[in-house]
mmCIF file with all atom_site columns, C-alpha atoms in Angstrom:
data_model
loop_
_atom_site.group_PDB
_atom_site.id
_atom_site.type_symbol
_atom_site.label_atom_id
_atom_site.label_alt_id
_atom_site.label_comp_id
_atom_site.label_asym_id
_atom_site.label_entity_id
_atom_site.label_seq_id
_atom_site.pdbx_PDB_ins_code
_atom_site.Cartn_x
_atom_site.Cartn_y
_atom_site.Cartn_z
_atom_site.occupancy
_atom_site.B_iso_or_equiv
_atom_site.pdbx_formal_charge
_atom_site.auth_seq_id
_atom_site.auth_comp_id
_atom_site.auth_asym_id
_atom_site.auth_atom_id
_atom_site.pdbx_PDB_model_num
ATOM 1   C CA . UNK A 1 1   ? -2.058  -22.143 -84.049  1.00 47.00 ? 1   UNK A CA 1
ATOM 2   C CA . UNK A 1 2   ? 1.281   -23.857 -82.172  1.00 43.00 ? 2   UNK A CA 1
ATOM 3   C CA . UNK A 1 3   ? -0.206  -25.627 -78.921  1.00 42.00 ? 3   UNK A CA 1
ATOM 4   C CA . UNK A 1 4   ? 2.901   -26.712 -76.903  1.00 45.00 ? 4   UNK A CA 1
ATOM 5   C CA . UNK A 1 5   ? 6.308   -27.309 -77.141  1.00 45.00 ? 5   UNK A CA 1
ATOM 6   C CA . UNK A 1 6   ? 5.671   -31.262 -78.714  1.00 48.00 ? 6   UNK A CA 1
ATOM 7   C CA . UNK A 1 7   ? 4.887   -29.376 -82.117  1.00 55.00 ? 7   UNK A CA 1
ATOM 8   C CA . UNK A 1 8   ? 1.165   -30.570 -81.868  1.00 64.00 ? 8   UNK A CA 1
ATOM 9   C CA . UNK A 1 9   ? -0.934  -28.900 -84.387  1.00 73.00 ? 9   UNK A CA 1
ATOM 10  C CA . UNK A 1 10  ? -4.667  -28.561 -84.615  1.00 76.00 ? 10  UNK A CA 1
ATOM 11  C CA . UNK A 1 11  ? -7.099  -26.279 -85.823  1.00 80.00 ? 11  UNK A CA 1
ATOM 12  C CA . UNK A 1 12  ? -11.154 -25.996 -87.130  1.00 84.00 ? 12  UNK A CA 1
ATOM 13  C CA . UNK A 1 13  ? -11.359 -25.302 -90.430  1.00 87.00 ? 13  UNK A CA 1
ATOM 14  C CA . UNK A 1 14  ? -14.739 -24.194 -91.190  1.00 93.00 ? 14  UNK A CA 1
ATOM 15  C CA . UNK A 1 15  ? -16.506 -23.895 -94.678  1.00 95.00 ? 15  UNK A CA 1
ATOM 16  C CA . UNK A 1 16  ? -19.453 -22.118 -95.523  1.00 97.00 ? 16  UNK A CA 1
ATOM 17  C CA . UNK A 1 17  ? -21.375 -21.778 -98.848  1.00 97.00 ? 17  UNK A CA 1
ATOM 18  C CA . UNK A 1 18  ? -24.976 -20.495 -99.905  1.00 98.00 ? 18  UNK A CA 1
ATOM 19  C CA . UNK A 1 19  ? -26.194 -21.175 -103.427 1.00 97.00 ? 19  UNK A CA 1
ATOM 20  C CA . UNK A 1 20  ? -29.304 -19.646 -105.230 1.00 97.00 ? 20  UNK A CA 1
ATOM 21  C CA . UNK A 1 21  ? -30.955 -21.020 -108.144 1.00 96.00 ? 21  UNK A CA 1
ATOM 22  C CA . UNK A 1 22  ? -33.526 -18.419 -110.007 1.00 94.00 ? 22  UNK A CA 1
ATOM 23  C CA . UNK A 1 23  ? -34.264 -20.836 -112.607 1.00 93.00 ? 23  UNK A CA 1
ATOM 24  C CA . UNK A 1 24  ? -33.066 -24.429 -113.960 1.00 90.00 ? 24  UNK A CA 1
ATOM 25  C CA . UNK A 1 25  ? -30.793 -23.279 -116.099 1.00 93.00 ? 25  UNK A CA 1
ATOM 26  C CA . UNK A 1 26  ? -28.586 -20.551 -114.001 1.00 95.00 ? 26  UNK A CA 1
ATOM 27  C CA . UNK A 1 27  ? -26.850 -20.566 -110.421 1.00 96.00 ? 27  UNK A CA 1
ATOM 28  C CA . UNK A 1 28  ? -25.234 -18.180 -108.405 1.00 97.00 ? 28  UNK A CA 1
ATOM 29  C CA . UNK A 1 29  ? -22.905 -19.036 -105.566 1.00 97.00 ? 29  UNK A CA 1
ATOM 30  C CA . UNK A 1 30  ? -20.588 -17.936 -102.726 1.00 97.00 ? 30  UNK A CA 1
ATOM 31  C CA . UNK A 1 31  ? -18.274 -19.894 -99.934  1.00 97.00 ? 31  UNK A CA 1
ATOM 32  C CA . UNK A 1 32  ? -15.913 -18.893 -97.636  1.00 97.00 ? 32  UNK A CA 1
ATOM 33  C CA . UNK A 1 33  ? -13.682 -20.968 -96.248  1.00 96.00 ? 33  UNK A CA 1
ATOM 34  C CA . UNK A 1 34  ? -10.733 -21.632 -93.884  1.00 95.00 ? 34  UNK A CA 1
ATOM 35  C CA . UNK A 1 35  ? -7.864  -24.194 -94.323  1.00 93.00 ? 35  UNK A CA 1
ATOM 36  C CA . UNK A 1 36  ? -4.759  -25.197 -92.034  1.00 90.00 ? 36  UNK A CA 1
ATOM 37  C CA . UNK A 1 37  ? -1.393  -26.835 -92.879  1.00 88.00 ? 37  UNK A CA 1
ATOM 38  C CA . UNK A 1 38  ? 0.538   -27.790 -90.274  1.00 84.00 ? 38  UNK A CA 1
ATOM 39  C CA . UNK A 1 39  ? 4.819   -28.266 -91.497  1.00 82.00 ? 39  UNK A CA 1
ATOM 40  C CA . UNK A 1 40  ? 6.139   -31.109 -93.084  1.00 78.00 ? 40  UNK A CA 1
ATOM 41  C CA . UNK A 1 41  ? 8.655   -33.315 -91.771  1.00 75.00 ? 41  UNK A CA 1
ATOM 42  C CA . UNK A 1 42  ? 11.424  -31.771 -93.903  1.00 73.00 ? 42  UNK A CA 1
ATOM 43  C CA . UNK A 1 43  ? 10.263  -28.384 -93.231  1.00 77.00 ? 43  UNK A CA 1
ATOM 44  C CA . UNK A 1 44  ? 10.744  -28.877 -89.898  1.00 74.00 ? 44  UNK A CA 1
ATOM 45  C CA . UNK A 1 45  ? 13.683  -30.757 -89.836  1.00 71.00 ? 45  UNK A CA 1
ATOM 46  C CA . UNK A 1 46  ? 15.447  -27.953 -91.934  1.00 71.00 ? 46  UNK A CA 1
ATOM 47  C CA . UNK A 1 47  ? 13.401  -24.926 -90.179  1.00 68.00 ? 47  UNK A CA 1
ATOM 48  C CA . UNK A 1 48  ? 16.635  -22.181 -89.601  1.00 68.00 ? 48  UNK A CA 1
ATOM 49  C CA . UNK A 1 49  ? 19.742  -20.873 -90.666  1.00 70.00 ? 49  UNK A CA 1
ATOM 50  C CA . UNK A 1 50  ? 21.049  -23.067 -87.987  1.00 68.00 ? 50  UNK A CA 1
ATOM 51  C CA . UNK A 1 51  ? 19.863  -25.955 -89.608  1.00 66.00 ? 51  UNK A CA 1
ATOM 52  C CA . UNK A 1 52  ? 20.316  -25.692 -93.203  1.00 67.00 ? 52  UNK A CA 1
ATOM 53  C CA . UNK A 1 53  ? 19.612  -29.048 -94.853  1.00 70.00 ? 53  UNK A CA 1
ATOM 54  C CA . UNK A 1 54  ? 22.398  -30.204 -98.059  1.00 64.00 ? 54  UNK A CA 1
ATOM 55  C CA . UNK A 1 55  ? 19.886  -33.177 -98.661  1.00 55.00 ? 55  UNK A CA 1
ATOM 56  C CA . UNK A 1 56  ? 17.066  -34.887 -97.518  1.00 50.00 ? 56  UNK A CA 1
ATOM 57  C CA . UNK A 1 57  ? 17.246  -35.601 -93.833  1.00 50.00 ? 57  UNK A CA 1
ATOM 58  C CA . UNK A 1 58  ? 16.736  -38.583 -92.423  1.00 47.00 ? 58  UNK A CA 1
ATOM 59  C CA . UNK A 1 59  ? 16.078  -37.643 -88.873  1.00 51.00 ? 59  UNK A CA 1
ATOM 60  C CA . UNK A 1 60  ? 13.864  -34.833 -87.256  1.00 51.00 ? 60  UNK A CA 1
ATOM 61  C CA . UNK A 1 61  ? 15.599  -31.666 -85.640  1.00 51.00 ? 61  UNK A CA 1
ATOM 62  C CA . UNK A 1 62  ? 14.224  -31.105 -82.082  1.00 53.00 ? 62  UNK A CA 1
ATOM 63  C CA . UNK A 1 63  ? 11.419  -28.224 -81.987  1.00 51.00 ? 63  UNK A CA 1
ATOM 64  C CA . UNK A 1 64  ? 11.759  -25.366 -84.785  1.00 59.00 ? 64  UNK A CA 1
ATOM 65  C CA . UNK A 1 65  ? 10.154  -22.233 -84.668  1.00 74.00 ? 65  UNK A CA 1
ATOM 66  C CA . UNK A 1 66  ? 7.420   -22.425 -87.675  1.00 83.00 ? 66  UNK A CA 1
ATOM 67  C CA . UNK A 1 67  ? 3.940   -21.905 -87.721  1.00 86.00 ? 67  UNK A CA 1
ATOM 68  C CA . UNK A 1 68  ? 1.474   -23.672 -89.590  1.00 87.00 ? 68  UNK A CA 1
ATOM 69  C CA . UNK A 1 69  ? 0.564   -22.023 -92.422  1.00 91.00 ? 69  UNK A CA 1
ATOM 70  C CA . UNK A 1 70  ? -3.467  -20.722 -92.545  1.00 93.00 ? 70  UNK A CA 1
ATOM 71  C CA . UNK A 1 71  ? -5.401  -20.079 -95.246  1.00 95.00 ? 71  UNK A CA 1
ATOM 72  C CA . UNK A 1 72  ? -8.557  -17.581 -95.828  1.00 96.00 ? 72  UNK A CA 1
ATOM 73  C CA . UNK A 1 73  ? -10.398 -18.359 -99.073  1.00 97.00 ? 73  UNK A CA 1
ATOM 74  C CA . UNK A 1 74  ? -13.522 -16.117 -100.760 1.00 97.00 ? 74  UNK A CA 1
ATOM 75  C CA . UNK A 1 75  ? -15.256 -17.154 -104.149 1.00 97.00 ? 75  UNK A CA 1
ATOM 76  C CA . UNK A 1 76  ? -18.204 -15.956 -105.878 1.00 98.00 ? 76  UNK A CA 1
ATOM 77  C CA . UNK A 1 77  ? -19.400 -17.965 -109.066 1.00 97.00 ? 77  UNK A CA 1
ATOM 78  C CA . UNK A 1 78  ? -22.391 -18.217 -111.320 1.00 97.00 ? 78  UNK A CA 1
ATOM 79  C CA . UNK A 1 79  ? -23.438 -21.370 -113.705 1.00 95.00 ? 79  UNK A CA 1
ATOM 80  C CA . UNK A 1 80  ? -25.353 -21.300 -116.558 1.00 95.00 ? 80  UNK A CA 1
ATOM 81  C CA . UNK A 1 81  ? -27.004 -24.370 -118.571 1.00 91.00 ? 81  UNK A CA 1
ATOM 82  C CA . UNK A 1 82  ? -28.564 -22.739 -121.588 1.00 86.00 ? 82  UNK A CA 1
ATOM 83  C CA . UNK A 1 83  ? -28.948 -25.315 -123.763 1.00 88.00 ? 83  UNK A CA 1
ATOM 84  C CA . UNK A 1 84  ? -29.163 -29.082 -122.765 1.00 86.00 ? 84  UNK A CA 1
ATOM 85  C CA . UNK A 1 85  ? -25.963 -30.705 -122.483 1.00 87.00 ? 85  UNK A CA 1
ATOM 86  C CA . UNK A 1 86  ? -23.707 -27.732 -122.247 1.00 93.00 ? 86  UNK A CA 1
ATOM 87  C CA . UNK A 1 87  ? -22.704 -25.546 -119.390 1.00 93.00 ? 87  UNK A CA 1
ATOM 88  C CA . UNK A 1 88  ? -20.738 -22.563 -118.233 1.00 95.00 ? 88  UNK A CA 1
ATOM 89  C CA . UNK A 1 89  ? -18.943 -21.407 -115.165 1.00 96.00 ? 89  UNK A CA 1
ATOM 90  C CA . UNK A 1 90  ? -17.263 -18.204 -114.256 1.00 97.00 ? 90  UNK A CA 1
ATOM 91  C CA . UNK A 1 91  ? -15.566 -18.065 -110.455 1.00 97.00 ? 91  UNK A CA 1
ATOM 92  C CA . UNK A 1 92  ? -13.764 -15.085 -108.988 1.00 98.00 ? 92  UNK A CA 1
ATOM 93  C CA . UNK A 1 93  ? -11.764 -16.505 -105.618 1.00 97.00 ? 93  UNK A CA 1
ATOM 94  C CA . UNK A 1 94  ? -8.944  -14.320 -103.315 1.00 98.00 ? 94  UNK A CA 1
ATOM 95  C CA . UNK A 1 95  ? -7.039  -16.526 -100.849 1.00 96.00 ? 95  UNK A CA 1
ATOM 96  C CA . UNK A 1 96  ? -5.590  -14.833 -97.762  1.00 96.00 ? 96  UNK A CA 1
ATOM 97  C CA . UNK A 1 97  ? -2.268  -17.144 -96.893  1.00 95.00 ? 97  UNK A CA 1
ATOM 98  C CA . UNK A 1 98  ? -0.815  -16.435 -93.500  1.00 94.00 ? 98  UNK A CA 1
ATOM 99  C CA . UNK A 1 99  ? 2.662   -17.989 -92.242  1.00 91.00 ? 99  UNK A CA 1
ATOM 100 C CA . UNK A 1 100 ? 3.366   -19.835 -96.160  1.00 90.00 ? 100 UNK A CA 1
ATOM 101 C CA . UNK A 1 101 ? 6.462   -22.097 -95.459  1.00 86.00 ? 101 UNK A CA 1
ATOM 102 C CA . UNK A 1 102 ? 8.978   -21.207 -98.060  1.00 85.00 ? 102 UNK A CA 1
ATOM 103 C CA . UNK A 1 103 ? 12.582  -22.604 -98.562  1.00 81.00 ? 103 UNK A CA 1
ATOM 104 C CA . UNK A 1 104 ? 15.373  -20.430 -98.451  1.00 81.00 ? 104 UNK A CA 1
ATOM 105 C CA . UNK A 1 105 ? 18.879  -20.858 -99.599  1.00 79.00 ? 105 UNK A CA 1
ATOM 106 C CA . UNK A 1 106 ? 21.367  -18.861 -98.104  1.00 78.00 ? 106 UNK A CA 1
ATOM 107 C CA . UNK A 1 107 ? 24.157  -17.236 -100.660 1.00 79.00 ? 107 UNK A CA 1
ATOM 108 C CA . UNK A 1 108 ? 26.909  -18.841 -100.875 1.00 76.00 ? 108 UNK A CA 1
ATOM 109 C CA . UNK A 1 109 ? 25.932  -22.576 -99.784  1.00 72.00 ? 109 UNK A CA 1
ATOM 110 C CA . UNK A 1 110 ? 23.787  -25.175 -101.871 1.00 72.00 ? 110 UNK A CA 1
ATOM 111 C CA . UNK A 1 111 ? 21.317  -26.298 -98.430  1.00 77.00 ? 111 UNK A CA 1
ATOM 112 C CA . UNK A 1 112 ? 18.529  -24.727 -97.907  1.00 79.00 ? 112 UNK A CA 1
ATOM 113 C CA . UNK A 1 113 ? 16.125  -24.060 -94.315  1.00 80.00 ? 113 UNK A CA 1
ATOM 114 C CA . UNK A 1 114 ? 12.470  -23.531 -94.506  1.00 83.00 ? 114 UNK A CA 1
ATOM 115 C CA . UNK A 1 115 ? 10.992  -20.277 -92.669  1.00 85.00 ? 115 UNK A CA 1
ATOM 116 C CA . UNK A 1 116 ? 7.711   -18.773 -91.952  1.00 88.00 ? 116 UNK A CA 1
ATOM 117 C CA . UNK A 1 117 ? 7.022   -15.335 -94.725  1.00 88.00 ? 117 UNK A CA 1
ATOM 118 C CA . UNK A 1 118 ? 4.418   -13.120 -93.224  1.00 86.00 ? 118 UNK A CA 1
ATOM 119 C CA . UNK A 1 119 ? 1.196   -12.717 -95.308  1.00 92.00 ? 119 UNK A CA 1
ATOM 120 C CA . UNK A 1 120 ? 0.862   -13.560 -99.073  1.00 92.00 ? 120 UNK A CA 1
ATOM 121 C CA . UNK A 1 121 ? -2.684  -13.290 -101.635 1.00 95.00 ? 121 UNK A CA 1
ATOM 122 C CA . UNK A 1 122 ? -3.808  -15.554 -104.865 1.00 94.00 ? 122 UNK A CA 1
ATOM 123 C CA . UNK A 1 123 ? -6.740  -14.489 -106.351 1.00 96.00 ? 123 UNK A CA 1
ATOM 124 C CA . UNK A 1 124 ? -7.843  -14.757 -109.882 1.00 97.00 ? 124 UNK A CA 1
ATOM 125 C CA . UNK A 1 125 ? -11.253 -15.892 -112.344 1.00 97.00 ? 125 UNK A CA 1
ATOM 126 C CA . UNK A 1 126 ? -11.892 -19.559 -113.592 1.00 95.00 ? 126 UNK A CA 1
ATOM 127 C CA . UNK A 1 127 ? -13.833 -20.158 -116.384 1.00 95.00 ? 127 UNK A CA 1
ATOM 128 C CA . UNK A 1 128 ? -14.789 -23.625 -117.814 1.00 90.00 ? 128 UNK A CA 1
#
């Protein structure tokens, strides 16, 4: 969340997990968690059509309009050791991105300007 017109960013991040062990051998699990990305000095430098960036920049613009992007992340998992010295894992995670920072180039020109997309999801298994 933007704080004032300095581009200060802050934000609490929390992380929570619970893990439950029947026996030795096997392990279920679950976390959620929150993360927080506040714009890089490019991204902000080059943060509008009005500022479209040919090359790296070697100043900073005055304040742009981005948000920092925020992150929602669920994942389940379960280990298994059945047999000394091996093991298994299988984790299914879904990430809720809000505000991503993505470059855009607009047609016709070789610059591009960073802007704020709305809402994007990556989810998916893991195995090892």
């Amino acid at each position: 969340m933007r704080y004032d017109h300095y581009s200060q960013f802050a934000s609490t991040t929390p992380k929570l997990g619970v893990k439950w062990t029947p026996v030795k051998t096997f392990a279920l699990r679950g976390t959620y968690s929150e993360g927080f990305r506040a714009p890089a000095l490019l991204e902000l430098t080059c943060a509008g059509p009005a500022a479209i960036c040919p090359g790296l920049q070697a100043g900073a613009a005055p304040d742009p309009p981005l948000n920092p992007v925020r992150v929602r992340n669920f994942e389940i998992g379960v280990r298994s050791r059945p047999v000394a010295g091996t093991s298994a894992q299988l984790s299914v995670y879904r990430t809720e991105v809000f505000d991503d920072i993505f470059s855009v180039s607009p047609s016709g020109t070789t610059g591009i300007f960073f802007q704020n997309t709305g809402r994007t999801r990556r989810q998916g298994l893991e195995t090892m």
